[in-house]
PDB file of C-alpha atoms in Angstrom:
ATOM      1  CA  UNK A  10      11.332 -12.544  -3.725  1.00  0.00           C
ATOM      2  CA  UNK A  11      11.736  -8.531  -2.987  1.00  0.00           C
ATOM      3  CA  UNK A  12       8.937  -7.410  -2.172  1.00  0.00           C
ATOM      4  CA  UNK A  13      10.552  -4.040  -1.218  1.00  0.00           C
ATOM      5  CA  UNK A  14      10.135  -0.060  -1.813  1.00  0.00           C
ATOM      6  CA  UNK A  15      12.314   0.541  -5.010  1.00  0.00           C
ATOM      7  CA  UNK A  16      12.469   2.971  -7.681  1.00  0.00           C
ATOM      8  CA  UNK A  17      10.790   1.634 -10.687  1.00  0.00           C
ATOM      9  CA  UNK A  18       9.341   4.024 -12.657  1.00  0.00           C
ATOM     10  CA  UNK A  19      11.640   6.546 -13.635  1.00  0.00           C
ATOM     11  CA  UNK A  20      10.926   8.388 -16.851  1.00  0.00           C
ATOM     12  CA  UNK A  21       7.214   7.585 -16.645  1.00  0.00           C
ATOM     13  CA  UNK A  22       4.531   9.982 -16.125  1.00  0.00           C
ATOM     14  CA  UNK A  23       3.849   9.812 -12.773  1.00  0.00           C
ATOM     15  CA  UNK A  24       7.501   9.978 -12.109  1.00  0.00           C
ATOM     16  CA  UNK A  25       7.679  13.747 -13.462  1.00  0.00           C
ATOM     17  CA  UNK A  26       5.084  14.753 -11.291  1.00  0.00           C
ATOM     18  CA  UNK A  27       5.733  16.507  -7.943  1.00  0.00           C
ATOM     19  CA  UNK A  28       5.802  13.631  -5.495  1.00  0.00           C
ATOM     20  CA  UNK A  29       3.336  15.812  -3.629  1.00  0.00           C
ATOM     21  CA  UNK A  30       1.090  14.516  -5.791  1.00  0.00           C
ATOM     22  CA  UNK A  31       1.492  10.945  -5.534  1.00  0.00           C
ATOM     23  CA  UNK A  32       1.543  11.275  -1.572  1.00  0.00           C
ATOM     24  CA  UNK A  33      -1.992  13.390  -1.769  1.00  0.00           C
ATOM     25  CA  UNK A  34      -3.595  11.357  -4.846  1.00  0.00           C
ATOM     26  CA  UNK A  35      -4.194   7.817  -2.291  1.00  0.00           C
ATOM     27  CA  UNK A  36      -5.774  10.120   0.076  1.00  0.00           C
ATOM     28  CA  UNK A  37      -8.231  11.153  -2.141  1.00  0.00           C
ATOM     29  CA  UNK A  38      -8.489   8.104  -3.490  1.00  0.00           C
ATOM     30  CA  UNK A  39      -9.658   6.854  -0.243  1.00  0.00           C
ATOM     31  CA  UNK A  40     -12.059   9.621   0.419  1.00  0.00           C
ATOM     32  CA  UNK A  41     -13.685   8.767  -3.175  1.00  0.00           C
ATOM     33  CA  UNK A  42     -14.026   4.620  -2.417  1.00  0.00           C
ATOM     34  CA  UNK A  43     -14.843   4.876   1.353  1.00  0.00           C
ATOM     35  CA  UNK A  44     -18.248   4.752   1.569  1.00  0.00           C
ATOM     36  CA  UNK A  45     -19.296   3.047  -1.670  1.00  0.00           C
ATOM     37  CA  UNK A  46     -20.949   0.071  -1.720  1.00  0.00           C
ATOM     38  CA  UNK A  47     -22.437   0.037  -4.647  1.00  0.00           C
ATOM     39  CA  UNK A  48     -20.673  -2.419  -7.205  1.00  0.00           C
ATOM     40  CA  UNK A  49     -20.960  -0.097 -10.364  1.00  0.00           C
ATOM     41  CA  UNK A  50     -19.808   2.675  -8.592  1.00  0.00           C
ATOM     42  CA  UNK A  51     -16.632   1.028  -7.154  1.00  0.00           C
ATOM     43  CA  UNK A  52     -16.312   0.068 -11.104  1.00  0.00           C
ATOM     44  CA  UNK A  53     -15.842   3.932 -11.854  1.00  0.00           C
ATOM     45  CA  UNK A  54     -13.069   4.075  -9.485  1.00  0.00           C
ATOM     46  CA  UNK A  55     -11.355   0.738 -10.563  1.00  0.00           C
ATOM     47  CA  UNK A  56     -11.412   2.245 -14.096  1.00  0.00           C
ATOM     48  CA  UNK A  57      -9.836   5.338 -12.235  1.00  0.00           C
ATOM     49  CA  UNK A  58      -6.909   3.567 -10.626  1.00  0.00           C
ATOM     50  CA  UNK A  59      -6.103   1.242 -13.594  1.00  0.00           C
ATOM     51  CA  UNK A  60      -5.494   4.472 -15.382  1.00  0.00           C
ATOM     52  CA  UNK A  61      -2.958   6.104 -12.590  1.00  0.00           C
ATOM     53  CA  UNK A  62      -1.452   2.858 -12.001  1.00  0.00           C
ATOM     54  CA  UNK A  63      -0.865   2.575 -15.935  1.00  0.00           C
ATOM     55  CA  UNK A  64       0.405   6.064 -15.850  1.00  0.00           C
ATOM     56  CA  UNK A  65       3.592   5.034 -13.285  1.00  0.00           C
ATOM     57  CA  UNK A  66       5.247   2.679 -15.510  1.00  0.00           C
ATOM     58  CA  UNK A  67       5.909   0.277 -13.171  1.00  0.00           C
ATOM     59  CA  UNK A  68       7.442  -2.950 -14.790  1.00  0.00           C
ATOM     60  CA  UNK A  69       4.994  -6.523 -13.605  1.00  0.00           C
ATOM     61  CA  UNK A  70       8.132  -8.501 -13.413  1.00  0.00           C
ATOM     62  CA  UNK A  71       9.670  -6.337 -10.676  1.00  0.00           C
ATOM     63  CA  UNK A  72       6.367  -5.922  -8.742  1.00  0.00           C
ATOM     64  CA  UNK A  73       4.952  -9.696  -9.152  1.00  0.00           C
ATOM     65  CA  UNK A  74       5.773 -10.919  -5.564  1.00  0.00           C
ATOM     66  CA  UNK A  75       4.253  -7.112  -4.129  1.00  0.00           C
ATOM     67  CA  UNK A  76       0.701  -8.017  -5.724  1.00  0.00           C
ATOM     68  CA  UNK A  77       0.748 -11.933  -5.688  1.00  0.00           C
ATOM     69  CA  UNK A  78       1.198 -10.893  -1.904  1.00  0.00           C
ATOM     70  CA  UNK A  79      -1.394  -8.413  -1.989  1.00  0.00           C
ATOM     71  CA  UNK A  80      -3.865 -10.122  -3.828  1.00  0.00           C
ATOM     72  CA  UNK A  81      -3.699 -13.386  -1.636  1.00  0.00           C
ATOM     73  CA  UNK A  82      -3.685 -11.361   1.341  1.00  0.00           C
ATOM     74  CA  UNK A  83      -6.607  -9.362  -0.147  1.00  0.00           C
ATOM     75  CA  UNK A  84      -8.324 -12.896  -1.087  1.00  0.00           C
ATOM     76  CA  UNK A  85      -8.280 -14.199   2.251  1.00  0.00           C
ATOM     77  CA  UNK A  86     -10.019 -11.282   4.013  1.00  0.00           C
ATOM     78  CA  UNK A  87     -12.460 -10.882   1.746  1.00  0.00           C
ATOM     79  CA  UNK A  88     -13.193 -14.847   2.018  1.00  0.00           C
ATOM     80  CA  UNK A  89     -13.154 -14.303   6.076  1.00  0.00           C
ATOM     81  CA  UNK A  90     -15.441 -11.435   5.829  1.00  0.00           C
ATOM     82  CA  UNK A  91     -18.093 -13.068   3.406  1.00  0.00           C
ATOM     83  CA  UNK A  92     -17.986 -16.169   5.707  1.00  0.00           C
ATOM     84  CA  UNK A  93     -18.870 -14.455   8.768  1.00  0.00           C
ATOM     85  CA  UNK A  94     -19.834 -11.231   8.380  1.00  0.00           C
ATOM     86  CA  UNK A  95     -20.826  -9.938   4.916  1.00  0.00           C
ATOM     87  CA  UNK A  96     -24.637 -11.088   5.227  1.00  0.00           C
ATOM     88  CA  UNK A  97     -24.745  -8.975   7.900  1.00  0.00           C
ATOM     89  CA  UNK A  98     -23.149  -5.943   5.695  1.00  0.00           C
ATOM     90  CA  UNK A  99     -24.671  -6.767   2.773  1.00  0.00           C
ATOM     91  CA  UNK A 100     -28.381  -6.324   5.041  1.00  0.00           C
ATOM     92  CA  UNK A 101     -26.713  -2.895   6.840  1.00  0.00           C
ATOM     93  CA  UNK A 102     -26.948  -1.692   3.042  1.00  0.00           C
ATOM     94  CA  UNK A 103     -30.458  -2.950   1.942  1.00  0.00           C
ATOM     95  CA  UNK A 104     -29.249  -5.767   0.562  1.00  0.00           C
ATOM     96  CA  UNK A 105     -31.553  -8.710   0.415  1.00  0.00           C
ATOM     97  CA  UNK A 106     -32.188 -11.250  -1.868  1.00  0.00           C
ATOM     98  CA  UNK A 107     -32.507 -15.461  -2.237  1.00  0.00           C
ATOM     99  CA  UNK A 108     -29.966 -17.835  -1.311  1.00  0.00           C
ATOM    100  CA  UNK A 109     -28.152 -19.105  -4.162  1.00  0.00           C
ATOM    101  CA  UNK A 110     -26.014 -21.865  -1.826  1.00  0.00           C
ATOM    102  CA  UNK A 111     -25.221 -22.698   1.393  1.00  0.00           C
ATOM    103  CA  UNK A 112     -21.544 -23.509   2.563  1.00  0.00           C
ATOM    104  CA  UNK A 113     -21.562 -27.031   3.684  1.00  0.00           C
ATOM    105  CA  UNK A 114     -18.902 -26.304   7.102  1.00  0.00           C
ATOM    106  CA  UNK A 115     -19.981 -22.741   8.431  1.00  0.00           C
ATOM    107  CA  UNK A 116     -23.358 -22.988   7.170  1.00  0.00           C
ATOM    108  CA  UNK A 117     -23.211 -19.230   5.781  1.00  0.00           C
ATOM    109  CA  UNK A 118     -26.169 -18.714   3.611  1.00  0.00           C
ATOM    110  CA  UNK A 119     -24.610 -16.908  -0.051  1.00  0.00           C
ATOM    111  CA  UNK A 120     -27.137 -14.593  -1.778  1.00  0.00           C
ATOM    112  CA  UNK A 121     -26.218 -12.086  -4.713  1.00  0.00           C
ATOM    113  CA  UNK A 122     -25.959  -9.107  -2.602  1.00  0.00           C
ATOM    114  CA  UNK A 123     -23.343 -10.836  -0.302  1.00  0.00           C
ATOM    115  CA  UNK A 124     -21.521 -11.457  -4.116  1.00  0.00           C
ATOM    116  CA  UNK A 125     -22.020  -8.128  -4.697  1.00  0.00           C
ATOM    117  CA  UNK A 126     -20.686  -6.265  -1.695  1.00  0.00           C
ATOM    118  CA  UNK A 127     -17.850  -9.066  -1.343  1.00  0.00           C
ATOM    119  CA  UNK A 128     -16.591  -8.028  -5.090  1.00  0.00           C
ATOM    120  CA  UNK A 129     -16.949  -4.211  -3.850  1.00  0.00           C
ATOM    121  CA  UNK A 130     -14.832  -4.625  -0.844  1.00  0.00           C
ATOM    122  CA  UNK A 131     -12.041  -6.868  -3.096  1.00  0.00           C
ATOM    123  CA  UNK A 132     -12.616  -4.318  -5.867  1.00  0.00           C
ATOM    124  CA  UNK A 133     -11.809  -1.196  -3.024  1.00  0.00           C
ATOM    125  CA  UNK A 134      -8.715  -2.930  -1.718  1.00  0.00           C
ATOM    126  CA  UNK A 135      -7.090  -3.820  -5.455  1.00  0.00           C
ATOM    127  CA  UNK A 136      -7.696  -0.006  -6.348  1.00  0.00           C
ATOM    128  CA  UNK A 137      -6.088   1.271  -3.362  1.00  0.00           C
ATOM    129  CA  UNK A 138      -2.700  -0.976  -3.861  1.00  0.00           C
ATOM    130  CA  UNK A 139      -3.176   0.656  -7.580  1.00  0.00           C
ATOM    131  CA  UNK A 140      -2.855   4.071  -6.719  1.00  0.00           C
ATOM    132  CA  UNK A 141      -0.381   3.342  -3.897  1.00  0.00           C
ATOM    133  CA  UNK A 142       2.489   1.455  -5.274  1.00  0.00           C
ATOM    134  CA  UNK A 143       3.105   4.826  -6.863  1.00  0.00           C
ATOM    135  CA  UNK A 144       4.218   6.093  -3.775  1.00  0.00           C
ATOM    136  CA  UNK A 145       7.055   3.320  -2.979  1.00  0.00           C
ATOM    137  CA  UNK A 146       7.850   2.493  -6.644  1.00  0.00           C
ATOM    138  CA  UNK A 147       7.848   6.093  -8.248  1.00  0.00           C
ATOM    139  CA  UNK A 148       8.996   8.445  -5.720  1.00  0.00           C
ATOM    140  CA  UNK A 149      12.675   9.219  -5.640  1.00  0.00           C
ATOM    141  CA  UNK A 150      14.285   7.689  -2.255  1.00  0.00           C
ATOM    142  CA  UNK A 151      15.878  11.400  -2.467  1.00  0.00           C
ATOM    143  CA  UNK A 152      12.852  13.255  -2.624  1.00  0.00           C
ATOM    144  CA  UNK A 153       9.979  11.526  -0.283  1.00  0.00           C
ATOM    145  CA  UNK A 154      11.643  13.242   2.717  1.00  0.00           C
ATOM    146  CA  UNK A 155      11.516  16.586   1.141  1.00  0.00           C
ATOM    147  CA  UNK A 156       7.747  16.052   0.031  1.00  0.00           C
ATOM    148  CA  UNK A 157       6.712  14.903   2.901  1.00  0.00           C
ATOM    149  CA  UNK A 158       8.212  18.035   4.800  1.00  0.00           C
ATOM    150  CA  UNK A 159       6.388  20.334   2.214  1.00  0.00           C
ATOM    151  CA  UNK A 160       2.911  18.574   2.827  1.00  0.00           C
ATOM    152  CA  UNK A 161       3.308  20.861   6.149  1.00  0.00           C
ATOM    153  CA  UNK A 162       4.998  17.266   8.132  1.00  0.00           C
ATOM    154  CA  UNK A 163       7.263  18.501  10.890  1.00  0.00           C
ATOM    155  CA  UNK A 164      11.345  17.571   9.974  1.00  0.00           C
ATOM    156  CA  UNK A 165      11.497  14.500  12.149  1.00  0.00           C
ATOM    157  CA  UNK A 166       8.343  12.729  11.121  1.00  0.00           C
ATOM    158  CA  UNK A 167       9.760  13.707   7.537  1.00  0.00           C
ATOM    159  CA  UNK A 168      12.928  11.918   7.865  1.00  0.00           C
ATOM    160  CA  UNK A 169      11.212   9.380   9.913  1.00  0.00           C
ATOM    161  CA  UNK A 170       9.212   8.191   6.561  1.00  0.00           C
ATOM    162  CA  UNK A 171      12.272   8.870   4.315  1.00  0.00           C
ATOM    163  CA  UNK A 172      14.641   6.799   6.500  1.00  0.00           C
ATOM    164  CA  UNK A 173      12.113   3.929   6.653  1.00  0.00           C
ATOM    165  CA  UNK A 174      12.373   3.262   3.091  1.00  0.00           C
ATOM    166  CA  UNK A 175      15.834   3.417   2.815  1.00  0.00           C
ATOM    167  CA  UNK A 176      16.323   1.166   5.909  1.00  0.00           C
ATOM    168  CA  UNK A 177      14.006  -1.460   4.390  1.00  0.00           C
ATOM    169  CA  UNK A 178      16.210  -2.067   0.718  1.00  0.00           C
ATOM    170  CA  UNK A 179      19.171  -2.583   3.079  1.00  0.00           C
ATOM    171  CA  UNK A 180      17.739  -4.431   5.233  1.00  0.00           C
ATOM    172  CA  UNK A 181      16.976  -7.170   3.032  1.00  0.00           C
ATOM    173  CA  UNK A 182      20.670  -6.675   1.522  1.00  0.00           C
ATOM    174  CA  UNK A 183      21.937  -6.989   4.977  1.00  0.00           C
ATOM    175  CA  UNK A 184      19.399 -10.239   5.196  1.00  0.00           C
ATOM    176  CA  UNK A 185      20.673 -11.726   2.159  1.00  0.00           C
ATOM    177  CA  UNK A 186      24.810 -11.082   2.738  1.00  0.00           C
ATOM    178  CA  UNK A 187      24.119 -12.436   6.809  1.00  0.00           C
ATOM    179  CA  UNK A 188      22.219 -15.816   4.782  1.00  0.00           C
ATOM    180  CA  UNK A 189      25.430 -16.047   2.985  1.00  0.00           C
ATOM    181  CA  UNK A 190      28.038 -15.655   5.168  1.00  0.00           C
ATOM    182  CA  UNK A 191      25.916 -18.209   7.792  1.00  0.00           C
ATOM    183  CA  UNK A 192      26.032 -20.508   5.429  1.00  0.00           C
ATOM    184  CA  UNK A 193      29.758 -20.709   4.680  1.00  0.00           C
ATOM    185  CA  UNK A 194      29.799 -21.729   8.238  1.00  0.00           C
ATOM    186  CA  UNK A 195      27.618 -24.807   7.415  1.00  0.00           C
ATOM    187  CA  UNK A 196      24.077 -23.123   8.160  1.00  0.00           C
ATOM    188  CA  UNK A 197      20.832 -24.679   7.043  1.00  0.00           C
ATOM    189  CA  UNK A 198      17.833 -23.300   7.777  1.00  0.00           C
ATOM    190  CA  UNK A 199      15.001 -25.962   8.974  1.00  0.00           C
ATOM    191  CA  UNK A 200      12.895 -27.236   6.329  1.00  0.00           C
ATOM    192  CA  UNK A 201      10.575 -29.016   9.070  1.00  0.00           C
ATOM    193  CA  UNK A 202       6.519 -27.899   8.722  1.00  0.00           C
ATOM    194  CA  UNK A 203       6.806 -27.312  12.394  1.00  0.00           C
ATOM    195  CA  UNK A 204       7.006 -23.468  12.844  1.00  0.00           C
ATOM    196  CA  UNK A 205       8.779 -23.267  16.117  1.00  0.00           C
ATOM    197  CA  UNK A 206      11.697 -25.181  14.627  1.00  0.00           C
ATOM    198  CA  UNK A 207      11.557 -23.024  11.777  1.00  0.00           C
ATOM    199  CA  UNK A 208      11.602 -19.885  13.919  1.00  0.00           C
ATOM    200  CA  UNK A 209      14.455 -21.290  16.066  1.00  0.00           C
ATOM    201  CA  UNK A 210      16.870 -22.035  13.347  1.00  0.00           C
ATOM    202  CA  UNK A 211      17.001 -18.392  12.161  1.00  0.00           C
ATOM    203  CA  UNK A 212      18.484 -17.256  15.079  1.00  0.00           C
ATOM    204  CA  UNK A 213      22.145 -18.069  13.610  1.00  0.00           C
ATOM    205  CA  UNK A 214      20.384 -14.965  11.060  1.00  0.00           C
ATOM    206  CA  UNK A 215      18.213 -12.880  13.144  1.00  0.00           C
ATOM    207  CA  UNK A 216      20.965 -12.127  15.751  1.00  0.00           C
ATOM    208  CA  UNK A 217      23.289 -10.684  13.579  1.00  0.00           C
ATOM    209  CA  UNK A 218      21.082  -9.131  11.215  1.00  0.00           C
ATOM    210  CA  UNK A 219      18.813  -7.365  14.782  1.00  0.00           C
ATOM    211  CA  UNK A 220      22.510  -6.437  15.525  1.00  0.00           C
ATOM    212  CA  UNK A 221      23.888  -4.863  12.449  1.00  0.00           C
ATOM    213  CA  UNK A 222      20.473  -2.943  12.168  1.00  0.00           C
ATOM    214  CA  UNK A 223      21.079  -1.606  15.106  1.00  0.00           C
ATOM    215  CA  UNK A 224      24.881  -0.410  14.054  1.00  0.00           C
ATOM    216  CA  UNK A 225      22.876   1.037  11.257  1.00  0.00           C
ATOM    217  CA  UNK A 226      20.567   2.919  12.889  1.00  0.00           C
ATOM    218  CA  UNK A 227      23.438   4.143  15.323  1.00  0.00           C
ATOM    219  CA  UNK A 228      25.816   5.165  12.573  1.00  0.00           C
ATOM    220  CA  UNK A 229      22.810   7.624  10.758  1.00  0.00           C
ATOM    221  CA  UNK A 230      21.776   9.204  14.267  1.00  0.00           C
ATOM    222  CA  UNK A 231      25.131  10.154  14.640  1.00  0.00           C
ATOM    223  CA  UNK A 232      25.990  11.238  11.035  1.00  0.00           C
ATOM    224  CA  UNK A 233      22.721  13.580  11.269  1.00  0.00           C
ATOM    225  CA  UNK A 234      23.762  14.898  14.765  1.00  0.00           C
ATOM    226  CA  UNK A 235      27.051  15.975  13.106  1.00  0.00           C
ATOM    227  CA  UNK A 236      25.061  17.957  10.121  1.00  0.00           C
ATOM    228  CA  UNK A 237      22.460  19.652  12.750  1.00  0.00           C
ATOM    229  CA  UNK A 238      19.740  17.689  12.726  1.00  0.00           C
ATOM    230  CA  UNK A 239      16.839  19.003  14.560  1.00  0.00           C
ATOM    231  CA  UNK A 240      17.524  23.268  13.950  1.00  0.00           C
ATOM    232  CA  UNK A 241      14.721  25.592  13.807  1.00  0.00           C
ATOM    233  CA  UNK A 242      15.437  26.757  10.028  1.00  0.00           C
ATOM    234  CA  UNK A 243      15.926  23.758   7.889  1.00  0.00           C
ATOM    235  CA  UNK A 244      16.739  24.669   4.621  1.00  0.00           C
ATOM    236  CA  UNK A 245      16.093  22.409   1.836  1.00  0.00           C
ATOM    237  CA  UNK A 246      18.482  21.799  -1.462  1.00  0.00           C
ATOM    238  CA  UNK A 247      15.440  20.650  -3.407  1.00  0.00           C
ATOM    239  CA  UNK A 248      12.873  22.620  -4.741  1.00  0.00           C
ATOM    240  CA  UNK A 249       9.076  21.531  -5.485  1.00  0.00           C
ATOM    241  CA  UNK A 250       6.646  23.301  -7.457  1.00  0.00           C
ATOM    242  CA  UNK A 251       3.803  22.297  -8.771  1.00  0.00           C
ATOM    243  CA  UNK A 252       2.946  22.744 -12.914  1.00  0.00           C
ATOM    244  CA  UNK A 253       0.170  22.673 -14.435  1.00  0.00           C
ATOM    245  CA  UNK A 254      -0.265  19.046 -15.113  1.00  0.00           C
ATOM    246  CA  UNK A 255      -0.103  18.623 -11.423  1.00  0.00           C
ATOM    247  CA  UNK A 256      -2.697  20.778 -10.744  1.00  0.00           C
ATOM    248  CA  UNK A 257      -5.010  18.804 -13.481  1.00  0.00           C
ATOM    249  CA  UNK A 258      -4.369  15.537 -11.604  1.00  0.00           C
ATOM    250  CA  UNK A 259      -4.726  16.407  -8.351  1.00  0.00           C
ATOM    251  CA  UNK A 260      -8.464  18.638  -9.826  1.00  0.00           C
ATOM    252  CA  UNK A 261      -9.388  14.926 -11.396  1.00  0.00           C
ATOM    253  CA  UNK A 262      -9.137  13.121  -7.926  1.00  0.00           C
ATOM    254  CA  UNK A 263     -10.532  16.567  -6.080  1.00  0.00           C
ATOM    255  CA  UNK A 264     -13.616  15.972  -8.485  1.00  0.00           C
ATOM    256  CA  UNK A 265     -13.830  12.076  -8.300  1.00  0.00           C
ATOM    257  CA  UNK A 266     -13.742  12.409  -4.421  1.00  0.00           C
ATOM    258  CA  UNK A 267     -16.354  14.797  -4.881  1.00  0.00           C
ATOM    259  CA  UNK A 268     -18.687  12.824  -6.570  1.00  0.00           C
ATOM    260  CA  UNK A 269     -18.516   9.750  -4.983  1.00  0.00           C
ATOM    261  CA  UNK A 270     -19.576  11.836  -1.685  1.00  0.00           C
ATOM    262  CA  UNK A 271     -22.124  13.828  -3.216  1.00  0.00           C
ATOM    263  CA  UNK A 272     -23.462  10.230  -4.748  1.00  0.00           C
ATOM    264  CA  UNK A 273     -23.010   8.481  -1.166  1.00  0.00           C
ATOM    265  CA  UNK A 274     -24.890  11.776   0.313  1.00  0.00           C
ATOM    266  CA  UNK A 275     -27.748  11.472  -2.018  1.00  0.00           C
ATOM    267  CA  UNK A 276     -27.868   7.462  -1.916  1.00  0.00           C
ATOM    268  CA  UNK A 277     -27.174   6.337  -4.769  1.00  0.00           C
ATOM    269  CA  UNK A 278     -24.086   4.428  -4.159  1.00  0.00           C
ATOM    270  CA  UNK A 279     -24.377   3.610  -0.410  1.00  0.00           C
ATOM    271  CA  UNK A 280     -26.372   0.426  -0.991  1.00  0.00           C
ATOM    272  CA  UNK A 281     -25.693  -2.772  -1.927  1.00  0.00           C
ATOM    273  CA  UNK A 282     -26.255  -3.366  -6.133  1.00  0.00           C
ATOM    274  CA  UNK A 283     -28.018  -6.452  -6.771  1.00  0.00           C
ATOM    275  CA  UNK A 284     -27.951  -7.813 -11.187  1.00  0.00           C
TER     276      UNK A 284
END
């Protein structure tokens, strides 16, 4: 299971934008969905992000694990919150309405609202993973450095963020040939449901992998120590400008964002939407 930053989408349309864009689109995004909790409204947005997510291209089979992982991780907090505090929310946004059940452990009392804002806040996460997987699975590992740097990012927190997804895909490489090579020396990891022994058998693969990380990590200090890294007047060998298309993008998230503040400001999406 990879569940790691690759480059998926090539030839799609997201991957001929600027990768400005798809670095300042999620931000936007999240200014739009922040303070809605109004069901219909986070529908608008869902629609929104199925759209831009469509638009990357992004094969399911090579991104299964990322959202099986994200929606079960998604699942579980949302079941958490609507155990023990979601009646609580859904009341903070005039929420209020009969108990349909009662959970027979925790005794949390489930009325429609509580439904509704728990779909909202599930609804809010999915659409954010939609218009961020664009970022790890569409952005060439060549030019998120350089976009990052022309967002206004200093050099080093640019190549911070660039070197983080490369180290990742070689990490798990590195993972994977360390596995290998352990077990031609008659490793096993633990199959036991006890989680200490678990831990404690991958030391035969977490010491050498920690170490050949670090080798890693030594060998690209130096090699950008002997190129200059750190000077005043970094030039850069690729060259981002923004078309037209990019423009008309980043207007239709400028104008979503808009609206869903100007619709939060005026109420009409800051409370809880009962059927």
């Amino acid at each position: 299971m990879d569940v790691t930053p690759r480059y998926l989408g090539a030839g799609s349309f997201l991957s001929r934008r600027d990768p400005r864009v798809l670095l300042i689109v999620p931000v936007l995004f999240v200014v739009a969905v922040a303070g809605i909790s109004d069901l219909r409204g986070m529908l608008v947005c869902v629609a929104v992000a199925i759209v831009y997510y469509r638009a990357a291209g992004i094969p399911w089979r090579e991104v299964r694990a990322n959202w099986i992982f994200m929606l079960t991780f998604t699942t579980i907090i949302v079941l958490v919150n609507s155990i023990f505090t979601a009646g609580d929310s859904a009341d903070a946004h005039g929420g209020v309405g009969e108990t349909l059940f009662t959970l027979p452990l925790t005794g949390t009392v489930i009325t429609m609202p509580i439904l509704s804002y728990s779909a909202t806040v599930f609804l809010r996460y999915v659409s954010l993973a939609m218009v961020s997987f664009p970022v790890a699975f569409n952005v060439a590992p060549s030019d998120l450095g350089t976009a990052v740097a022309r967002l206004g990012v200093s050099q080093r927190l640019a190549y911070g963020v660039d070197l983080t997804f490369r180290f990742l895909p070689s990490t798990v490489a590195s993972l994977s040939e360390t596995i290998d090579a352990q077990r031609t020396r008659g490793y096993e990891h633990s199959r036991s449901r006890n989680p200490i022994k678990r831990l404690r058998s991958m030391r035969p693969v977490v010491i050498p992998l920690t170490v050949n990380a670090l080798l890693d990590a030594e060998d690209t200090a130096n090699a950008m120590d002997l190129r200059g890294f750190g000077g005043r007047h970094r030039t850069w060998m690729r060259e981002l400008i923004f078309d037209r298309t990019d423009y008309l993008v980043l207007l239709g998230f400028v104008v979503l964002a808009a609206l869903m503040v100007a619709a939060k400001i005026a109420g009409l999406t800051g409370g809880v939407w009962t059927p």
